[in-house]
Structures are given as C-alpha cells and as structure tokens.
Short mmCIF file of C-alpha atoms in Angstrom, two decimals:
data_model
loop_
_atom_site.label_atom_id
_atom_site.label_comp_id
_atom_site.label_asym_id
_atom_site.label_seq_id
_atom_site.Cartn_x
_atom_site.Cartn_y
_atom_site.Cartn_z
CA MET A 9 9.44 -147.70 -175.26
CA LYS A 10 6.10 -146.94 -173.63
CA THR A 11 4.85 -143.79 -172.07
CA ILE A 12 2.14 -144.51 -169.51
CA GLU A 13 -0.33 -141.92 -168.25
CA ALA A 14 0.77 -140.46 -164.92
CA ASN A 15 -2.62 -141.02 -163.28
CA GLY A 16 -2.06 -144.78 -163.07
CA TYR A 17 -0.62 -147.82 -164.80
CA SER A 18 -2.32 -150.33 -166.98
CA SER A 19 -2.84 -153.91 -165.85
CA ILE A 20 0.13 -156.15 -165.19
CA ASP A 21 1.87 -157.23 -168.38
CA GLU A 22 1.49 -160.84 -169.22
CA LEU A 23 4.94 -162.20 -169.65
CA THR A 24 5.79 -165.89 -169.55
CA LYS A 25 6.73 -167.27 -166.20
CA SER A 26 10.25 -167.95 -167.42
CA ASN A 27 10.72 -164.30 -168.43
CA GLN A 28 9.43 -163.09 -165.04
CA LYS A 29 11.70 -165.57 -163.31
CA ILE A 30 14.71 -164.18 -165.17
CA LEU A 31 13.70 -160.62 -164.19
CA GLY A 32 13.24 -161.69 -160.57
CA ARG A 33 16.63 -163.36 -160.35
CA LEU A 34 18.44 -160.41 -161.93
CA PHE A 35 16.57 -157.99 -159.66
CA TYR A 36 17.58 -160.16 -156.67
CA LEU A 37 21.24 -160.11 -157.72
CA LEU A 38 21.09 -156.34 -158.23
CA GLY A 39 19.91 -155.99 -154.61
CA PHE A 40 22.45 -158.56 -153.36
CA THR A 41 25.41 -156.70 -154.85
CA LEU A 42 24.42 -153.14 -153.96
CA CYS A 43 26.87 -153.23 -151.02
CA ILE A 44 29.90 -153.83 -153.26
CA SER A 45 31.28 -150.61 -154.69
CA ARG A 46 34.66 -149.03 -155.43
CA VAL A 47 35.98 -145.90 -157.10
CA PHE A 48 37.71 -146.54 -160.43
CA PHE A 49 39.15 -143.69 -162.51
CA GLY A 50 37.07 -141.21 -160.46
CA ILE A 51 33.84 -143.15 -161.03
CA ASN A 52 32.00 -144.85 -158.18
CA MET A 53 31.19 -148.25 -159.63
CA SER A 54 29.19 -151.11 -158.15
CA ILE A 55 28.78 -154.77 -159.09
CA SER A 56 25.04 -154.01 -159.12
CA ASP A 57 25.63 -151.79 -162.21
CA VAL A 58 26.36 -154.97 -164.21
CA PHE A 59 22.93 -156.39 -163.32
CA MET A 60 21.34 -152.99 -163.94
CA VAL A 61 22.70 -153.00 -167.50
CA LEU A 62 21.58 -156.58 -168.01
CA LEU A 63 18.06 -155.73 -166.75
CA VAL A 64 17.75 -152.61 -168.88
CA GLY A 65 18.97 -154.55 -171.91
CA TYR A 66 16.52 -157.36 -171.22
CA LEU A 67 13.64 -154.89 -170.81
CA LEU A 68 14.55 -153.13 -174.04
CA LEU A 69 14.68 -156.49 -175.81
CA MET A 70 11.21 -157.32 -174.45
CA LYS A 71 9.99 -153.76 -175.25
CA LYS A 72 8.87 -153.34 -171.64
CA VAL A 73 10.63 -150.07 -170.66
CA VAL A 74 8.03 -147.83 -169.02
CA PHE A 75 7.93 -144.13 -168.18
CA SER A 76 5.23 -141.94 -166.68
CA LYS A 77 4.57 -138.68 -168.50
CA GLN A 78 4.88 -136.68 -165.29
CA LEU A 79 8.35 -138.03 -164.60
CA VAL A 80 9.48 -137.62 -168.22
CA LEU A 81 8.41 -133.95 -168.22
CA PHE A 82 9.93 -133.37 -164.78
CA PHE A 83 13.36 -134.82 -165.62
CA ILE A 84 13.48 -133.09 -169.02
CA GLY A 85 12.91 -129.90 -167.08
CA VAL A 86 15.68 -130.78 -164.58
CA ILE A 87 18.12 -131.58 -167.40
CA CYS A 88 17.33 -128.31 -169.23
CA TRP A 89 17.68 -126.31 -166.02
CA ARG A 90 21.02 -127.93 -165.18
CA LEU A 91 22.36 -127.40 -168.70
CA LEU A 92 21.46 -123.69 -168.48
CA SER A 93 23.18 -123.45 -165.06
CA THR A 94 26.25 -125.17 -166.51
CA ILE A 95 26.48 -122.56 -169.30
CA LEU A 96 26.02 -119.66 -166.89
CA LEU A 97 28.21 -120.96 -164.04
CA SER A 98 31.45 -119.30 -165.17
CA SER A 99 29.76 -115.90 -164.99
CA TRP A 100 28.70 -116.49 -161.39
CA VAL A 101 31.70 -118.33 -159.94
CA ASP A 102 35.39 -118.04 -160.68
CA THR A 103 35.79 -121.58 -161.97
CA SER A 104 36.47 -123.32 -165.25
CA VAL A 105 33.88 -125.64 -166.79
CA SER A 106 35.54 -128.60 -168.50
CA LEU A 107 33.79 -130.98 -170.84
CA PHE A 108 35.21 -133.93 -168.89
CA SER A 109 33.64 -132.66 -165.65
CA VAL A 110 30.26 -132.22 -167.36
CA ILE A 111 30.42 -135.70 -168.85
CA MET A 112 31.38 -137.34 -165.54
CA THR A 113 28.63 -135.57 -163.57
CA GLY A 114 26.08 -136.20 -166.34
CA GLN A 115 27.03 -139.88 -166.33
CA LYS A 116 26.23 -140.17 -162.59
CA PHE A 117 22.84 -138.52 -163.12
CA PHE A 118 22.10 -140.76 -166.13
CA VAL A 119 22.89 -143.90 -164.09
CA ASN A 120 20.54 -142.69 -161.35
CA LEU A 121 17.76 -142.28 -163.91
CA LEU A 122 18.41 -145.77 -165.27
CA TYR A 123 17.92 -147.25 -161.80
CA LEU A 124 14.64 -145.26 -161.47
CA ILE A 125 13.35 -146.29 -164.89
CA LEU A 126 14.40 -149.87 -164.34
CA THR A 127 12.46 -150.10 -161.06
CA ILE A 128 9.29 -148.52 -162.53
CA SER A 129 9.48 -150.85 -165.57
CA ILE A 130 9.92 -154.04 -163.49
CA LEU A 131 7.12 -153.16 -161.07
CA HIS A 132 4.84 -152.36 -164.01
CA ILE A 133 5.36 -155.93 -165.25
CA ASN A 134 4.76 -157.46 -161.82
CA PRO A 135 4.72 -155.53 -158.48
CA GLU A 136 5.57 -158.74 -156.66
CA LEU A 137 9.05 -158.67 -158.18
CA LYS A 138 10.01 -156.02 -155.62
CA LYS A 139 10.14 -158.85 -153.07
CA ASP A 140 13.03 -160.36 -154.99
CA PHE A 141 14.96 -157.10 -154.82
CA LEU A 142 14.26 -156.58 -151.09
CA SER A 143 15.27 -160.17 -150.39
CA GLY A 144 18.50 -159.60 -152.29
CA VAL A 145 19.30 -156.47 -150.25
CA LYS A 146 18.54 -158.36 -146.99
CA VAL A 147 20.75 -161.36 -147.80
CA GLY A 148 23.49 -159.31 -149.47
CA THR A 149 23.93 -156.79 -146.67
CA LEU A 150 23.99 -159.53 -144.06
CA PHE A 151 26.38 -161.80 -146.00
CA PHE A 152 28.88 -159.13 -146.93
CA GLY A 153 28.56 -157.50 -143.51
CA CYS A 154 29.37 -160.76 -141.70
CA LEU A 155 32.17 -161.48 -144.20
CA SER A 156 33.64 -158.05 -143.47
CA MET A 157 33.53 -158.70 -139.72
CA PHE A 158 35.21 -162.07 -140.22
CA ILE A 159 38.02 -160.42 -142.23
CA PHE A 160 38.28 -157.66 -139.57
CA LEU A 161 38.61 -160.19 -136.72
CA VAL A 162 40.81 -162.98 -138.11
CA ALA A 163 42.36 -161.96 -141.44
CA PRO A 164 45.93 -160.63 -141.88
CA ALA A 165 46.54 -156.88 -141.98
CA SER A 166 46.80 -156.86 -145.77
CA LEU A 167 43.18 -158.07 -146.06
CA LYS A 168 41.90 -156.00 -143.15
CA SER A 169 42.83 -152.79 -144.93
CA PHE A 170 40.36 -153.76 -147.69
CA VAL A 171 37.37 -153.61 -145.30
CA LEU A 172 38.57 -150.82 -142.99
CA PHE A 173 38.42 -147.07 -143.28
CA GLY A 174 41.57 -145.88 -141.58
CA ASP A 175 42.67 -148.39 -138.97
CA LEU A 176 39.43 -149.14 -137.14
CA ARG A 177 36.16 -148.17 -138.85
CA LEU A 178 34.50 -151.03 -140.72
CA LYS A 179 33.40 -150.05 -144.26
CA GLY A 180 32.88 -153.54 -145.66
CA PHE A 181 33.08 -153.61 -149.43
CA MET A 182 31.94 -149.96 -149.70
CA ASN A 183 33.97 -146.76 -150.09
CA ASP A 184 32.90 -145.16 -146.82
CA PRO A 185 31.81 -146.47 -143.36
CA ASN A 186 28.79 -144.16 -143.28
CA TYR A 187 27.42 -145.63 -146.52
CA PHE A 188 28.20 -149.12 -145.17
CA ALA A 189 26.17 -148.32 -142.03
CA TYR A 190 23.42 -146.86 -144.28
CA LEU A 191 23.02 -150.09 -146.26
CA GLN A 192 23.29 -152.24 -143.11
CA THR A 193 20.49 -150.17 -141.49
CA CYS A 194 18.28 -150.63 -144.59
CA GLY A 195 19.04 -154.36 -144.60
CA TYR A 196 18.11 -154.52 -140.91
CA CYS A 197 14.74 -152.85 -141.62
CA ILE A 198 13.95 -155.40 -144.31
CA TRP A 199 15.05 -158.32 -142.12
CA TYR A 200 13.00 -157.15 -139.09
CA LEU A 201 9.77 -156.97 -141.10
CA ARG A 202 10.60 -159.98 -143.27
CA PRO A 203 12.68 -162.27 -141.02
CA PHE A 204 14.28 -165.55 -142.03
CA LYS A 205 12.76 -168.90 -141.20
CA GLY A 206 14.51 -170.35 -138.15
CA LYS A 207 15.51 -168.82 -134.82
CA TRP A 208 19.24 -169.32 -135.28
CA LYS A 209 19.25 -167.54 -138.62
CA ASN A 210 17.41 -164.62 -137.09
CA LEU A 211 19.74 -164.48 -134.09
CA ILE A 212 22.75 -164.38 -136.42
CA ALA A 213 21.02 -161.69 -138.49
CA PHE A 214 20.31 -159.52 -135.44
CA MET A 215 23.83 -159.82 -134.08
CA GLY A 216 25.38 -159.37 -137.52
CA TYR A 217 23.50 -156.18 -138.38
CA THR A 218 24.00 -154.76 -134.88
CA PHE A 219 27.76 -155.29 -134.77
CA CYS A 220 28.25 -154.14 -138.36
CA ILE A 221 26.56 -150.80 -137.56
CA LEU A 222 28.50 -150.42 -134.33
CA LEU A 223 31.86 -151.33 -135.88
CA SER A 224 31.29 -148.84 -138.68
CA ALA A 225 31.55 -146.22 -135.91
CA SER A 226 28.98 -144.17 -137.80
CA LYS A 227 27.22 -141.77 -135.41
CA THR A 228 24.40 -141.22 -137.87
CA GLY A 229 24.12 -145.01 -138.25
CA VAL A 230 23.75 -145.48 -134.50
CA VAL A 231 21.12 -142.70 -134.30
CA ALA A 232 19.16 -144.24 -137.19
CA PHE A 233 19.45 -147.70 -135.60
CA LEU A 234 18.16 -146.45 -132.26
CA VAL A 235 15.24 -144.52 -133.83
CA ILE A 236 14.16 -147.51 -135.93
CA ASN A 237 14.30 -149.88 -132.99
CA LEU A 238 12.28 -147.41 -130.93
CA LEU A 239 9.66 -147.41 -133.69
CA PHE A 240 9.65 -151.23 -133.67
CA LEU A 241 9.11 -151.20 -129.90
CA ILE A 242 6.25 -148.72 -130.15
CA GLN A 243 4.71 -150.75 -132.95
CA LYS A 244 4.83 -153.93 -130.82
CA LEU A 245 3.20 -152.16 -127.89
CA PHE A 246 0.32 -150.88 -129.99
CA ARG A 247 -0.24 -154.00 -132.09
CA LYS A 248 -0.69 -156.34 -129.18
CA ASN A 249 -3.41 -156.23 -126.54
CA ILE A 250 -1.22 -155.16 -123.65
CA ASN A 251 -2.27 -156.18 -120.16
CA VAL A 252 -1.71 -152.95 -118.18
CA LYS A 253 -1.14 -154.83 -114.91
CA HIS A 254 1.40 -157.12 -116.55
CA LEU A 255 3.14 -154.15 -118.17
CA VAL A 256 3.39 -152.26 -114.85
CA MET A 257 4.74 -155.35 -113.10
CA THR A 258 7.34 -155.88 -115.85
CA ILE A 259 8.52 -152.25 -115.65
CA MET A 260 8.73 -152.42 -111.82
CA THR A 261 10.64 -155.72 -111.89
CA ALA A 262 13.08 -154.39 -114.50
CA SER A 263 13.57 -151.20 -112.48
CA VAL A 264 14.31 -153.14 -109.27
CA LEU A 265 16.79 -155.38 -111.13
CA ILE A 266 18.59 -152.41 -112.70
CA ILE A 267 18.82 -150.46 -109.42
CA GLY A 268 19.81 -153.59 -107.48
CA THR A 269 22.53 -154.43 -110.01
CA HIS A 270 23.83 -150.85 -109.81
CA PHE A 271 24.19 -150.94 -106.02
CA LEU A 272 25.39 -154.53 -105.62
CA PHE A 273 27.80 -154.57 -108.53
CA ALA A 274 28.58 -150.87 -108.88
CA ASP A 275 32.34 -151.33 -109.38
CA TYR A 276 31.88 -154.19 -111.83
CA VAL A 277 29.27 -152.26 -113.87
CA SER A 278 31.46 -149.10 -113.93
CA ASN A 279 34.40 -151.22 -115.02
CA LEU A 280 32.38 -152.86 -117.76
CA ILE A 281 31.10 -149.50 -119.06
CA ALA A 282 34.61 -148.06 -119.00
CA ARG A 283 35.97 -151.03 -120.95
CA PHE A 284 33.14 -150.74 -123.47
CA LEU A 285 33.82 -147.04 -124.00
CA SER A 286 37.55 -147.66 -124.36
CA ILE A 287 36.90 -149.64 -127.57
CA PRO A 288 38.08 -147.17 -130.25
CA GLN A 289 35.04 -147.58 -132.47
CA PHE A 290 32.64 -146.93 -129.59
CA VAL A 291 34.47 -143.86 -128.29
CA ARG A 292 32.87 -141.93 -131.21
CA PHE A 293 29.38 -142.74 -129.87
CA GLU A 294 29.88 -141.16 -126.46
CA GLY A 295 29.26 -137.70 -127.86
CA VAL A 296 25.94 -138.79 -129.36
CA PHE A 297 24.54 -139.14 -125.83
CA THR A 298 26.40 -136.24 -124.18
CA ASN A 299 26.42 -133.64 -126.99
CA PHE A 300 24.21 -134.77 -129.86
CA TYR A 301 24.53 -131.65 -132.02
CA GLY A 302 28.28 -131.47 -131.59
CA ALA A 303 28.72 -135.16 -132.25
CA ILE A 304 26.79 -135.07 -135.53
CA VAL A 305 27.82 -131.65 -136.80
CA ALA A 306 31.26 -130.93 -135.41
CA GLY A 307 32.63 -134.41 -136.04
CA GLY A 308 35.56 -135.47 -138.17
CA SER A 309 33.98 -134.58 -141.46
CA GLY A 310 33.61 -130.81 -140.72
CA ARG A 311 29.94 -130.81 -141.64
CA THR A 312 29.35 -127.22 -140.46
CA GLU A 313 31.84 -125.88 -142.99
CA ALA A 314 30.51 -128.20 -145.70
CA TRP A 315 26.94 -126.92 -145.13
CA LYS A 316 28.15 -123.31 -145.14
CA THR A 317 29.91 -123.95 -148.49
CA ALA A 318 26.67 -125.45 -149.92
CA GLN A 319 24.73 -122.37 -148.83
CA LEU A 320 27.37 -120.10 -150.36
CA LEU A 321 27.21 -121.98 -153.66
CA LEU A 322 23.43 -121.55 -153.70
CA THR A 323 23.60 -117.80 -153.17
CA ARG A 324 26.51 -117.34 -155.61
CA THR A 325 24.58 -119.14 -158.37
CA HIS A 326 21.38 -117.18 -157.62
CA PHE A 327 19.78 -120.45 -156.45
CA MET A 328 20.02 -121.93 -159.96
CA GLY A 329 22.66 -124.45 -158.90
CA ILE A 330 25.94 -125.54 -160.46
CA GLY A 331 24.42 -127.70 -163.20
CA PHE A 332 26.46 -130.62 -164.47
CA VAL A 333 29.78 -129.36 -163.11
CA ASP A 334 31.62 -131.41 -160.48
CA TYR A 335 30.58 -130.24 -156.99
CA SER A 336 34.01 -130.70 -155.40
CA SER A 337 35.84 -128.57 -157.96
CA VAL A 338 33.34 -125.67 -157.66
CA ALA A 339 33.46 -125.91 -153.84
CA LEU A 340 37.25 -125.77 -153.98
CA SER A 341 37.22 -122.59 -156.06
CA VAL A 342 34.68 -120.90 -153.76
CA SER A 343 35.75 -121.98 -150.27
CA GLY A 344 39.19 -123.52 -150.71
CA SER A 345 37.89 -126.94 -149.68
CA PRO A 346 36.60 -129.66 -152.08
CA THR A 347 34.31 -131.17 -149.41
CA ILE A 348 30.85 -132.17 -150.62
CA ALA A 349 27.75 -131.02 -148.73
CA HIS A 350 27.36 -134.03 -146.34
CA ASN A 351 23.63 -133.39 -146.64
CA THR A 352 21.48 -134.88 -149.40
CA PHE A 353 18.95 -132.07 -149.44
CA LEU A 354 21.63 -129.35 -149.72
CA GLN A 355 23.61 -131.36 -152.28
CA ILE A 356 20.60 -131.80 -154.54
CA ALA A 357 19.65 -128.15 -154.15
CA VAL A 358 23.19 -127.09 -155.18
CA GLU A 359 23.42 -129.49 -158.11
CA TRP A 360 19.85 -129.22 -159.46
CA GLY A 361 18.95 -125.67 -158.41
CA ILE A 362 16.43 -124.74 -155.71
CA VAL A 363 13.27 -124.89 -157.87
CA PRO A 364 13.76 -128.39 -159.38
CA ALA A 365 15.06 -129.65 -156.02
CA MET A 366 11.97 -128.39 -154.13
CA MET A 367 9.65 -129.82 -156.79
CA GLY A 368 11.40 -133.20 -156.66
CA MET A 369 11.31 -133.32 -152.86
CA LEU A 370 7.63 -132.37 -152.74
CA LEU A 371 6.87 -135.11 -155.30
CA VAL A 372 8.70 -137.68 -153.16
CA PHE A 373 7.10 -136.41 -149.95
CA GLY A 374 3.62 -136.62 -151.48
CA GLN A 375 4.23 -140.23 -152.56
CA PHE A 376 5.64 -141.04 -149.14
CA VAL A 377 2.50 -139.73 -147.41
CA ARG A 378 0.35 -141.77 -149.85
CA LYS A 379 2.24 -144.98 -149.05
CA LEU A 380 2.03 -144.16 -145.32
CA LEU A 381 -1.76 -143.82 -145.57
CA LEU A 382 -1.85 -147.18 -147.42
CA LYS A 383 0.22 -148.72 -144.58
CA LYS A 384 3.17 -149.71 -146.74
CA TRP A 385 5.27 -149.94 -143.60
CA LEU A 386 8.46 -151.46 -145.00
CA LEU A 387 8.84 -148.95 -147.81
CA CYS A 388 8.04 -146.05 -145.46
CA LEU A 389 10.59 -147.35 -142.95
CA LEU A 390 13.28 -147.52 -145.62
CA ILE A 391 12.46 -143.98 -146.72
CA LEU A 392 12.66 -142.85 -143.10
CA ALA A 393 16.15 -144.44 -142.79
CA ASN A 394 17.15 -142.56 -145.96
CA ILE A 395 15.81 -139.30 -144.50
CA ILE A 396 17.82 -139.72 -141.28
CA PHE A 397 21.04 -140.49 -143.17
CA SER A 398 20.34 -137.66 -145.64
CA PHE A 399 20.93 -135.07 -142.92
CA SER A 400 24.59 -136.03 -142.54
CA ILE A 401 25.72 -137.76 -145.75
CA SER A 402 25.08 -137.15 -149.47
CA LEU A 403 22.85 -139.83 -150.94
CA GLN A 404 21.91 -138.10 -154.20
CA ASN A 405 23.82 -140.73 -156.17
CA SER A 406 22.78 -143.68 -153.98
CA ARG A 407 21.49 -146.47 -156.16
CA LEU A 408 19.25 -147.75 -153.39
CA LEU A 409 17.70 -144.30 -152.92
CA TRP A 410 16.71 -144.07 -156.60
CA ILE A 411 15.25 -147.60 -156.51
CA LEU A 412 13.19 -146.66 -153.44
CA VAL A 413 11.94 -143.55 -155.24
CA GLY A 414 10.89 -145.89 -158.06
CA LEU A 415 8.99 -148.05 -155.56
CA LEU A 416 7.34 -144.91 -154.19
CA VAL A 417 6.08 -143.41 -157.43
CA VAL A 418 4.70 -146.61 -158.95
CA LYS A 419 0.98 -146.93 -158.51
CA GLU A 420 0.48 -150.66 -158.37
CA GLN A 421 -2.63 -152.47 -159.44
CA GLY A 422 -5.16 -151.81 -156.72
CA SER A 423 -3.33 -148.69 -155.49
CA LEU A 424 -4.96 -145.50 -154.31
CA VAL A 425 -6.20 -144.47 -157.75
CA ASN A 426 -9.77 -143.19 -158.11
CA GLY A 427 -10.36 -143.76 -154.40
CA LYS A 428 -9.41 -147.43 -154.34
CA LYS A 429 -6.98 -148.83 -151.81
CA GLU A 430 -4.01 -151.05 -152.55
CA GLN A 431 -4.78 -154.66 -151.91
CA SER A 432 -1.66 -155.71 -150.04
CA ASN A 433 0.68 -154.16 -147.55
CA ASP A 434 4.45 -154.34 -147.49
#
C-alpha cells in the first residue's frame, strides 16, 4: 500500500489500457447497482458491495491502494476516540455493551472507509474514471426507478409489495422510500448536467426521475428536487445573454395565460387540483407548501423526538459519543424509543463524538468550498443534494456519500495545489 503526501498526489499512474478499462467497468457497475440494497441478518447489504470487494481486491493485486497521510491520521484518531467511548459508555448510560453490537457497528464503519479508500485509489490512477461511476449511477437510478414504476403500475400485488413501502410509497429496490428519493435526486443531477444523446431518451429520463421522486412521497425529496431545479433555472438565466425585452414579454404573456385560464376554466382547474391532491402519495406534499416546518419535522417519522434523543445522548456521553455501540439500542435504553437520529449531522456527532464529527465536517466543508471555487458544478450539486437530505435522514452509512467525499478530497492533476487551477470542470 502507498501513503501519499496530503498536500497533493503524484502524477497519474501508468497502467495498461486494459487494466484501466477493467477498473472503469467495475466502477461503472458499482455505481449502477448502488440503488439495490436489502437488510439481511441485520446488515444493510447492497449489490454494489460485491463490486466494491472486487475493486479493492484488484487494486491490492495491482498494489495501487492509496491513502493520504492526513486522512490516515484523522481516521486513526476517530477509531481511537470511538473505542474509548465504547469502553466508557456503560458508566455514562444504563446500557449493556455487547461484542456483537460493537462488531456490527464497526463493520459498517469499515465498509464506509473501504468505499472512501477505493474512490481515492481509483481517482489517483486516473481522475477520468469518475465519469464511469457517475454514468453508472445515472443509468442505474433511471433503469431501476422505471422498472419499479412498471412493477407498481402493472404487476400483481405479490410483486408490488417488493417495491412499495407500506401500500403506496415507492421505495424501488431500496429499504426506504426516502433513500430511494435521495438516489433518484442524485441521478437526476447527473443526468441534467450530463444528458443522454437523443431527445426521446432525455424526455423519458426527465419523466422517469420526476415520477419516481413524486411516487416515493418523500417530502425531503420534493424539497430537494424543487431547490435543484430552481438552481438550474437560475443557472440558465445567468449563462445566456438574456434579452430583457423578450424576458418581460414572456413573463407578461405567461401571466395573462395563467390568469385567463383561472377565470375561464376556474371549475375545471379547481377540479384538476383537487383530483391531483387526492392521490394518496401527493397528499403528503400539501403540508410542504402550507406548513413547511410541520411537514418536515412533525411528519410520520417523529423527527422532533428523534432529534431530542440525539441531543440527550450527546449530553449523557459528555459529547464523546456512543462509540461503536449500536445507536438504536442505546437510544432505546435512554428514551424508550429505538429511533435513529433522522439527521446525518446529529447521527455522526452521536456516533463519533462532537470533536471528531466537527473536524470531519470542517474538512468536508473546506474541500466543498475548494471545488466550488474551481467550478466543479456537478460534484458540488451532488454534495448540496446530500446536505439537503442530511437534515431529515441519516446518511452516515450511505455508500454514495462516502464515494462523494472521496471525490471531494482527491486533488487531481492540475488541481488547486500551489496556486494552480484544475484543468477541467465537472
């Protein structure tokens, strides 16, 4: 294994084209299968884990596994901190610490690190290989999203239950509709900035992503989708040389059409809106526009109580966190409810401890700002989508999140090192 200086990476490794092609295809398949996951024996497993293991094995065989010294020291510190918190937890909270719980939680953290190391190592070999991964995510989310909708619309009830959460919310091949909406939103971001060739393919992609997010009935998903589309609209307005006269005329014409339609077809429009809102999946969205805070916080998952439990765990552990002990079991002993934090920032703070969590978040934020200054729009947009979802769901074990962190921290050839700018934008 190699340890590379944290102030930059050496030049791109010269591997044969066939080796790079193998890496690219495996990285593509990893991205393609990210949206297939199920819980087996208490472990959240994904088909992408198979390709992760293959990639790590291949990199070890080629002796191309790469670390940065900064990250190695940081995560050694995190592990030591969490081990200390694990040992001390029983003296802070009335809970038992079982070896099985520690192993299971440690396994999740270890898998996350493997995804991070894998991404850094592949991009060190060739930064262009990230395009294979992003393409895999784009095609995979669209394919499995459309397949899920097809099953939802025409398949028998026995198959529908496989892609539904409860009776109505579409979760695709994921465990939860919110995580399904999260991956669909990320896929949409990639597609929008890197569309397919052909108008029909792009029309299908737009409709597929839109309906998948709506049918998931994820309020956070809809908010993220609206925010991202608003950013796309602003970007279009600023990128093009807008004719002010033409813009004013367009707005006035649209306003006249909307007002005219309202007065001429008031009953029909009201009927249409009422029918739209009567669709069970869309009923959940009404609160987003009438009571945003209540819709996001006081919804079915009881996020307010979950956040209070997370804050209680932080204070009870003197802000050192719960270490490698299962979050749900500790939450159950403290609050009587095994609900996780439903907030990535709180969840990481409770699991890692406040000091490592703050250091990690500052590291990621610093790299995000750097990529923003370098106009890496796609990567920044994906991070923004993760930030929005992080306020209402726990993404600390999200494979995609750790891969994106890997994309953030890698300083590619030509990056902002010693005052030089990166040569290409995402």
